[in-house]
CSV table of C-alpha atoms and ligand atoms in Angstrom, one decimal:
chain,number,residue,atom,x,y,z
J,1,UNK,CA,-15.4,-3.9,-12.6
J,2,UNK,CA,-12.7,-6.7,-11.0
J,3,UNK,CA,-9.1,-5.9,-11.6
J,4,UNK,CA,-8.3,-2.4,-12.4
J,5,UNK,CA,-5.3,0.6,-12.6
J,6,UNK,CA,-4.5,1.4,-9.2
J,7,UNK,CA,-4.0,5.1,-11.1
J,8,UNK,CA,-8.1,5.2,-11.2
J,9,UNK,CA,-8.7,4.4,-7.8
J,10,UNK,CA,-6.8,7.0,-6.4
J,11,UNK,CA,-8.0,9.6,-9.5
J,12,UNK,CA,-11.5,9.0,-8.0
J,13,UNK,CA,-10.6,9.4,-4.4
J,14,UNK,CA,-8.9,12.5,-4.9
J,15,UNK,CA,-11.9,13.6,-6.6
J,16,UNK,CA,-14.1,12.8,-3.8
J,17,UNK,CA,-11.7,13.2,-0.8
J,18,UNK,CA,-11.0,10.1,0.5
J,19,UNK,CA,-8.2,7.4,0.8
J,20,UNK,CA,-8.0,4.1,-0.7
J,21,UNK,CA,-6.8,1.4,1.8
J,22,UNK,CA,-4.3,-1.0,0.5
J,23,UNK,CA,-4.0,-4.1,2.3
J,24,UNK,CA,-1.6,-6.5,2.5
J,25,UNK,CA,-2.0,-10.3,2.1
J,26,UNK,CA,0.0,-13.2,3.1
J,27,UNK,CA,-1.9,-15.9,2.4
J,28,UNK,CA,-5.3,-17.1,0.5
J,29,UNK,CA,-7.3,-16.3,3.9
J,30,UNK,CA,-5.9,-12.6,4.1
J,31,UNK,CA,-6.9,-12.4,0.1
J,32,UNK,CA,-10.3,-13.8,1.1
J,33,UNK,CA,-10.9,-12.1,4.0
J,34,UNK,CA,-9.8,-8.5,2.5
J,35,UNK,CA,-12.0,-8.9,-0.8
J,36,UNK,CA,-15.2,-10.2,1.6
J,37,UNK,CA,-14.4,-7.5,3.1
J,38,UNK,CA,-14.6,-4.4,0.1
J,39,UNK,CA,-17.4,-6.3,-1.4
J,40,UNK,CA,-19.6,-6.1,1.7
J,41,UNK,CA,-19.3,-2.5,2.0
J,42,UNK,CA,-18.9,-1.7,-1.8
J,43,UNK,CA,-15.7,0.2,-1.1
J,44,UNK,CA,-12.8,-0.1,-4.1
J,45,UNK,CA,-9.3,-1.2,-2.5
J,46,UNK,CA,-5.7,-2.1,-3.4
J,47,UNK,CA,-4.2,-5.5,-2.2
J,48,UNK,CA,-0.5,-6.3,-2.0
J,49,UNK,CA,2.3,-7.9,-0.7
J,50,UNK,CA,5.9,-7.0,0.0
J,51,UNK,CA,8.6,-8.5,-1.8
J,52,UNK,CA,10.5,-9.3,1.4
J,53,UNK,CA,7.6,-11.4,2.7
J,54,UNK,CA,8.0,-13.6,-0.6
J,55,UNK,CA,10.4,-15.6,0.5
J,56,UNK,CA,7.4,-17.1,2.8
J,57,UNK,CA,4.9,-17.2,0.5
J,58,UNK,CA,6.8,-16.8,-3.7
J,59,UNK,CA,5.4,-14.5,-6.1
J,60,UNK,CA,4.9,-17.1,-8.8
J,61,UNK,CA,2.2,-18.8,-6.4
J,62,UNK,CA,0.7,-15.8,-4.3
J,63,UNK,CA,0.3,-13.6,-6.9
J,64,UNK,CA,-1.5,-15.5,-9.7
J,65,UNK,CA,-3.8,-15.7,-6.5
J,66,UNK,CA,-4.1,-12.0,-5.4
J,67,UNK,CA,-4.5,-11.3,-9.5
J,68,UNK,CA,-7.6,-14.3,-9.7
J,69,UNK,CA,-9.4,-12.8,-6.5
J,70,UNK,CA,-9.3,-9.4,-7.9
J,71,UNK,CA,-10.8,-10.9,-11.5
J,72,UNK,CA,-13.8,-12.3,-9.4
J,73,UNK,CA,-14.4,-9.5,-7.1
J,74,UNK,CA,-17.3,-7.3,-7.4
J,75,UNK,CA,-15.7,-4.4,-6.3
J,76,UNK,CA,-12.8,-2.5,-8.1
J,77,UNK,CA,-9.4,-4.3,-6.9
J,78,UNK,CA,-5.9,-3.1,-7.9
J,79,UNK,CA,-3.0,-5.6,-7.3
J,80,UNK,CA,-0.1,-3.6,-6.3
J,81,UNK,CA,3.5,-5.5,-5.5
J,82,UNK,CA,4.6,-3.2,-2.0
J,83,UNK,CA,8.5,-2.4,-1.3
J,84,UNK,CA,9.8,-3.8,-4.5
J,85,UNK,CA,13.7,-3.7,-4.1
J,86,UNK,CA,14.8,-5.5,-7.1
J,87,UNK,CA,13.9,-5.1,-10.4
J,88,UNK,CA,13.7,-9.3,-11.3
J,89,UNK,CA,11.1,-9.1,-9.0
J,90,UNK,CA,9.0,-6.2,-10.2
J,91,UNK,CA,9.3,-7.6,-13.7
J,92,UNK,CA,7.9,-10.7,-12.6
J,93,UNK,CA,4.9,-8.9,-10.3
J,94,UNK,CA,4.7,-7.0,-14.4
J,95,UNK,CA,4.2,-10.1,-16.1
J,96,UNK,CA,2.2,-11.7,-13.1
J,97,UNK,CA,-1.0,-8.7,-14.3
J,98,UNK,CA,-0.4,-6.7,-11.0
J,99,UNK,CA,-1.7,-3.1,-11.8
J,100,UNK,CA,0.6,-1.7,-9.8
J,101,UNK,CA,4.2,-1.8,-8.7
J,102,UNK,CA,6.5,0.0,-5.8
J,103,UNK,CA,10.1,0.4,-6.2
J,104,UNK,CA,11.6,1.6,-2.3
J,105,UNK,CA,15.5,3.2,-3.4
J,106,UNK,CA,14.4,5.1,-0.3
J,107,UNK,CA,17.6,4.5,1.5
J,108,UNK,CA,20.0,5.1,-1.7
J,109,UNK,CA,20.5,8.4,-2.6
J,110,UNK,CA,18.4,10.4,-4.4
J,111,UNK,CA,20.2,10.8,-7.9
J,112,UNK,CA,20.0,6.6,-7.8
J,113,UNK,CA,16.4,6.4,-6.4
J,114,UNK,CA,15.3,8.5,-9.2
J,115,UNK,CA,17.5,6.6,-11.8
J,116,UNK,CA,16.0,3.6,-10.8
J,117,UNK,CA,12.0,4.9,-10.8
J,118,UNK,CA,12.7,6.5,-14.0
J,119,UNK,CA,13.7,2.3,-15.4
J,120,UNK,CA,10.7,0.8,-13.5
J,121,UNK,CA,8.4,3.8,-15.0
J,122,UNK,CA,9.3,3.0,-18.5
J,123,UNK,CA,9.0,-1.4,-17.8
J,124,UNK,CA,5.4,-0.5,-16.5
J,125,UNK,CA,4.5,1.4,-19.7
J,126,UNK,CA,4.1,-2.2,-21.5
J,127,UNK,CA,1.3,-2.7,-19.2
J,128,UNK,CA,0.3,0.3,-18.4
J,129,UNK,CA,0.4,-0.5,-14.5
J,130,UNK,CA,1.2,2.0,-12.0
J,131,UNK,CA,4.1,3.3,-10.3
J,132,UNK,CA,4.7,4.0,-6.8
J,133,UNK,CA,8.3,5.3,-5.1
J,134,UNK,CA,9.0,6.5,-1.7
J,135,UNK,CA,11.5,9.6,-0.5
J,136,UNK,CA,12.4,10.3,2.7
J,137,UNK,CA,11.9,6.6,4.8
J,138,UNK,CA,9.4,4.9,6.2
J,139,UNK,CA,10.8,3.5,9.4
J,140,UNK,CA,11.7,-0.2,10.2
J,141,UNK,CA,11.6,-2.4,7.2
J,142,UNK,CA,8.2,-4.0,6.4
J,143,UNK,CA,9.2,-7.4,7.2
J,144,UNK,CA,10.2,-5.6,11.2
J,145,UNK,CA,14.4,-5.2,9.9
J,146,UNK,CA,15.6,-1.9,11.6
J,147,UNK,CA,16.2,1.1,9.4
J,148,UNK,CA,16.2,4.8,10.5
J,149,UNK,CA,12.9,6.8,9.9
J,150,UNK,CA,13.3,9.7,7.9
J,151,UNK,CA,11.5,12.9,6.7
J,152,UNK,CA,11.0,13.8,3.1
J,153,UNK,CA,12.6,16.5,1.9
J,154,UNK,CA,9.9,18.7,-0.5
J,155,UNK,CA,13.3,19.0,-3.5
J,156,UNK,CA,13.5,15.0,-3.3
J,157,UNK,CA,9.2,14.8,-3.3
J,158,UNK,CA,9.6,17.6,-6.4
J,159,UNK,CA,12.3,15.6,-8.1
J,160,UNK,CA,10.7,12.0,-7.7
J,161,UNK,CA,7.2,13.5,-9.0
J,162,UNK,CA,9.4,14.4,-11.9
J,163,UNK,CA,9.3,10.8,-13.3
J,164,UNK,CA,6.3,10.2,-14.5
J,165,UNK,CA,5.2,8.0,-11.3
J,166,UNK,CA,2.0,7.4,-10.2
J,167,UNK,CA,1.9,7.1,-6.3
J,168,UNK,CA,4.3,9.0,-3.8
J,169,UNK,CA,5.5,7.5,-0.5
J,170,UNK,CA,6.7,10.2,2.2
J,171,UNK,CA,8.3,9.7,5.7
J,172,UNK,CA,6.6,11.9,7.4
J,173,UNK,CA,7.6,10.3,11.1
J,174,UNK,CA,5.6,7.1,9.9
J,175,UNK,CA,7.2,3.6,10.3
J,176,UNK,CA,6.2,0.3,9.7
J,177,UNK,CA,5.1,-2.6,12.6
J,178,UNK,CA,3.8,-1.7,16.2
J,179,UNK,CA,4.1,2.0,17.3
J,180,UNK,CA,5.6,1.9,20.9
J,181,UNK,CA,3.8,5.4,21.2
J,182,UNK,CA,1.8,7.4,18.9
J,183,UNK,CA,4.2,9.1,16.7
J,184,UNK,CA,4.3,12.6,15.7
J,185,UNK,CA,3.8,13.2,12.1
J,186,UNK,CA,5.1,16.1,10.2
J,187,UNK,CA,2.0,17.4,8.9
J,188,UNK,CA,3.9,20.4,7.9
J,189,UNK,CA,5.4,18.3,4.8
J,190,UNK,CA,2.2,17.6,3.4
J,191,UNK,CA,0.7,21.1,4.2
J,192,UNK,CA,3.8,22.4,1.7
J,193,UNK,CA,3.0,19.4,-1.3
J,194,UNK,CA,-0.9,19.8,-1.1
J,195,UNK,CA,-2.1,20.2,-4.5
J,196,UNK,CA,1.5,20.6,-5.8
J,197,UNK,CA,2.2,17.1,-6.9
J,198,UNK,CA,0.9,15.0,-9.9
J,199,UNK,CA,1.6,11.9,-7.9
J,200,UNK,CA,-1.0,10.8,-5.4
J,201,UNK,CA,-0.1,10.2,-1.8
J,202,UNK,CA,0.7,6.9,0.5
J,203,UNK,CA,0.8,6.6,3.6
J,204,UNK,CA,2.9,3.2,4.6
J,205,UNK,CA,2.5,2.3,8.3
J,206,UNK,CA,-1.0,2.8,9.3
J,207,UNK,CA,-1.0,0.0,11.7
J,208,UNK,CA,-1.5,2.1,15.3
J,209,UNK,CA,-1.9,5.6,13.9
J,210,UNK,CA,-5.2,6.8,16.0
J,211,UNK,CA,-8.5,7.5,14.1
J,212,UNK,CA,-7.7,11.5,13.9
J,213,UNK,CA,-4.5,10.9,12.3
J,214,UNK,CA,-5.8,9.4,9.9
J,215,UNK,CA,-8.7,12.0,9.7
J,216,UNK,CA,-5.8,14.8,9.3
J,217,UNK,CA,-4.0,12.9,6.8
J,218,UNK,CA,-6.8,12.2,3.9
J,219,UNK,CA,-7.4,16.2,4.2
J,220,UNK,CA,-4.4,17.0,3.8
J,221,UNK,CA,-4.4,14.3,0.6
J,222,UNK,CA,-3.3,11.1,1.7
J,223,UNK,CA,-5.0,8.7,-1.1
J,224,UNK,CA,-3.6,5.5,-0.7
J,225,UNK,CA,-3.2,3.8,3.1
J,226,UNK,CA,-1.1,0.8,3.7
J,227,UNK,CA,-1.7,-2.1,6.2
J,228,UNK,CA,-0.1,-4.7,7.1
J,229,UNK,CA,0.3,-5.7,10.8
J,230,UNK,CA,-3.1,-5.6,11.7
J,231,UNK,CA,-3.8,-7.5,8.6
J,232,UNK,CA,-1.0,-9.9,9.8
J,233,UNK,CA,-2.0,-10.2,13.3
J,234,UNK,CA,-5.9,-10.7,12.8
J,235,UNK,CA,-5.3,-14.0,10.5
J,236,UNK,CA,-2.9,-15.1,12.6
J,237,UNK,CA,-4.6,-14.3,16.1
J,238,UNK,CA,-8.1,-15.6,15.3
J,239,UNK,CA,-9.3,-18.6,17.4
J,240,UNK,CA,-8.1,-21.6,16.0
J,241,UNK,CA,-8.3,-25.2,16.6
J,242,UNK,CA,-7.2,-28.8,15.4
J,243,UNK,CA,-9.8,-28.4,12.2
J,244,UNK,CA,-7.9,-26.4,9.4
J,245,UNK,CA,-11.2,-25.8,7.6
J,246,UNK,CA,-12.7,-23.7,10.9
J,247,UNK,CA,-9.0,-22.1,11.2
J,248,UNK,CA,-9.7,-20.9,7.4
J,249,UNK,CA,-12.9,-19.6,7.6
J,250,UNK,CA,-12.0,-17.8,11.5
J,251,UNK,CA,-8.8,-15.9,10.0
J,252,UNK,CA,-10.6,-15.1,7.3
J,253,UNK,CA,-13.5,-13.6,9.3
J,254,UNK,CA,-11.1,-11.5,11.1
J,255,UNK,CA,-9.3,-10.5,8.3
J,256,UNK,CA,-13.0,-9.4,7.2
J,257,UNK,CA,-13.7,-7.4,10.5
J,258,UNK,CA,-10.4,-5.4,10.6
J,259,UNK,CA,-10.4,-4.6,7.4
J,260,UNK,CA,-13.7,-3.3,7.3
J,261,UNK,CA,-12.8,-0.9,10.0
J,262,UNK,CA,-10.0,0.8,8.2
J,263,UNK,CA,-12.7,0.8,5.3
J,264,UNK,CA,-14.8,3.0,7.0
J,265,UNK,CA,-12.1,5.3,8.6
J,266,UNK,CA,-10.9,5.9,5.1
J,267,UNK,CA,-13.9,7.1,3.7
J,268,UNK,CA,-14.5,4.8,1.2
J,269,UNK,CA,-17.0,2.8,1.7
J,270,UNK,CA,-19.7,2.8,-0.8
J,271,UNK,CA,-17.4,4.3,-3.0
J,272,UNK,CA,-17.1,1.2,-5.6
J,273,UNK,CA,-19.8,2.3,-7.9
T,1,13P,P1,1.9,-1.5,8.9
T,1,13P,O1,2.5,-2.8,9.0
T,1,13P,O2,2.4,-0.6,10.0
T,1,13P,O3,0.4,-1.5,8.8
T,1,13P,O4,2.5,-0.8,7.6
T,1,13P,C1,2.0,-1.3,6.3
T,1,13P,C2,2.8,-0.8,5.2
T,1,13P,O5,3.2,0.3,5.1
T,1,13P,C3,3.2,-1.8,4.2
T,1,13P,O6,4.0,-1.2,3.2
């Protein structure tokens, strides 16, 4: 069941009307803690990491990693590289076994966005991963940089689902990092591309979006939900002491316990078999 095509997770959870959560992982307690996680509660999931956070932790170490745990997991696991912004790197993530792969040309215009998709489509045929883009923008950068948030025009969502992609980011009000209030997202974009797209939906920056949200956005067809920060936070803000063993095991416990949470909002718990 371990390592599979992102495409089929989110094929089954449009079928059954839920969203797959796709966690981001930093470091061998994040992996650990997001897979203990999925297999307690049987639920399929995606794990990532951004390519901006590699220069922390490199792909050629992290990855073989995130690609192992999914090979031993009992649940589903798809290994997605999030917020690819070269193509070195998404060739690498490619050879790496990662089922999945983001390009963001979300702030270049669209004609080069799409020129760009349409390469990274025809490099993941080899392996048959998946492809996911993103129009309009996601605000702040997913490392916290400052970039503008923007909202998806339908003609770019139209045109990007043009290229054979797999997975469809769409600023709809959403940003990355620590809301200062609840934002309001444009429903009304997704109300006008329900059931009108071939590529599935993501949602990036689900960090501090409130339960309902959430709710509202996997019926309107959200399938795949990013998070990072309160991935991030939770290893990071667990009790720890002078024994590095015990600090292990107590971010990994609350990488477990937040995780499990967004599990269960999502829907899709129980939904590995
Ligand atoms: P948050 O950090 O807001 O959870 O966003 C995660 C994300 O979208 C990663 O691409």
């Amino acid at each position: 069941m371990p390592l599979c095509n992102m495409r089929d997770l989110l094929n089954e959870a449009r079928k059954g009307g839920y969203a797959v959560g796709s966690f981001s992982v930093a470091n061998l307690e994040c992996v650990m803690g997001v897979i203990a996680a999925a297999e307690e509660i049987r639920a399929p999931i995606i794990i990532q990491c951004a390519e901006t956070r590699l220069k922390h932790t490199p792909l050629s170490m992290l990855g073989p990693l995130m690609v192992a745990a999914a090979k031993a997991a009992s649940v589903p696991v798809a290994v997605h590289l999030d917020h690819g912004s070269t193509l070195p790197c998404v060739e690498e993530a490619l050879r790496l076994g990662f089922t999945s792969v983001m390009f963001d040309g979300s702030h270049l215009p669209i004609e080069e966005n799409l020129a760009s998709v349409r390469k990274v489509v025809e490099m993941a045929k080899a392996t048959g991963a998946c492809v996911e883009a993103e129009v309009g923008r996601v605000g702040r950068g997913e490392d916290g940089s400052d970039s503008p948030t923007v909202a998806a025009s339908l003609e770019d969502c139209f045109l990007m689902d043009q290229t054979g992609l797999d997975a469809l980011a769409v600023g709809i009000g959403n940003a990355h990092g620590l809301y200062a209030a609840t934002p309001e997202l444009r429903y009304d974009i997704l109300e006008q591309l329900t059931g009108k797209l071939n590529a599935h939906l993501v949602l990036h920056g689900g960090t501090g979006l409130t339960d309902e949200q959430f709710v509202k956005l996997i019926s309107l067809g959200m399938r795949k939900i990013n998070i990072a920060t309160d991935i991030f936070r939770a290893a990071a803000m667990a009790p720890h002491g002078d024994d590095i063993f015990s600090n292990i095991t107590s971010s990994a416990a609350a990488v477990k316990a937040i995780t499990q949470k967004y599990i269960a909002l999502f829907g899709s718990a129980g939904k590995a078999e």
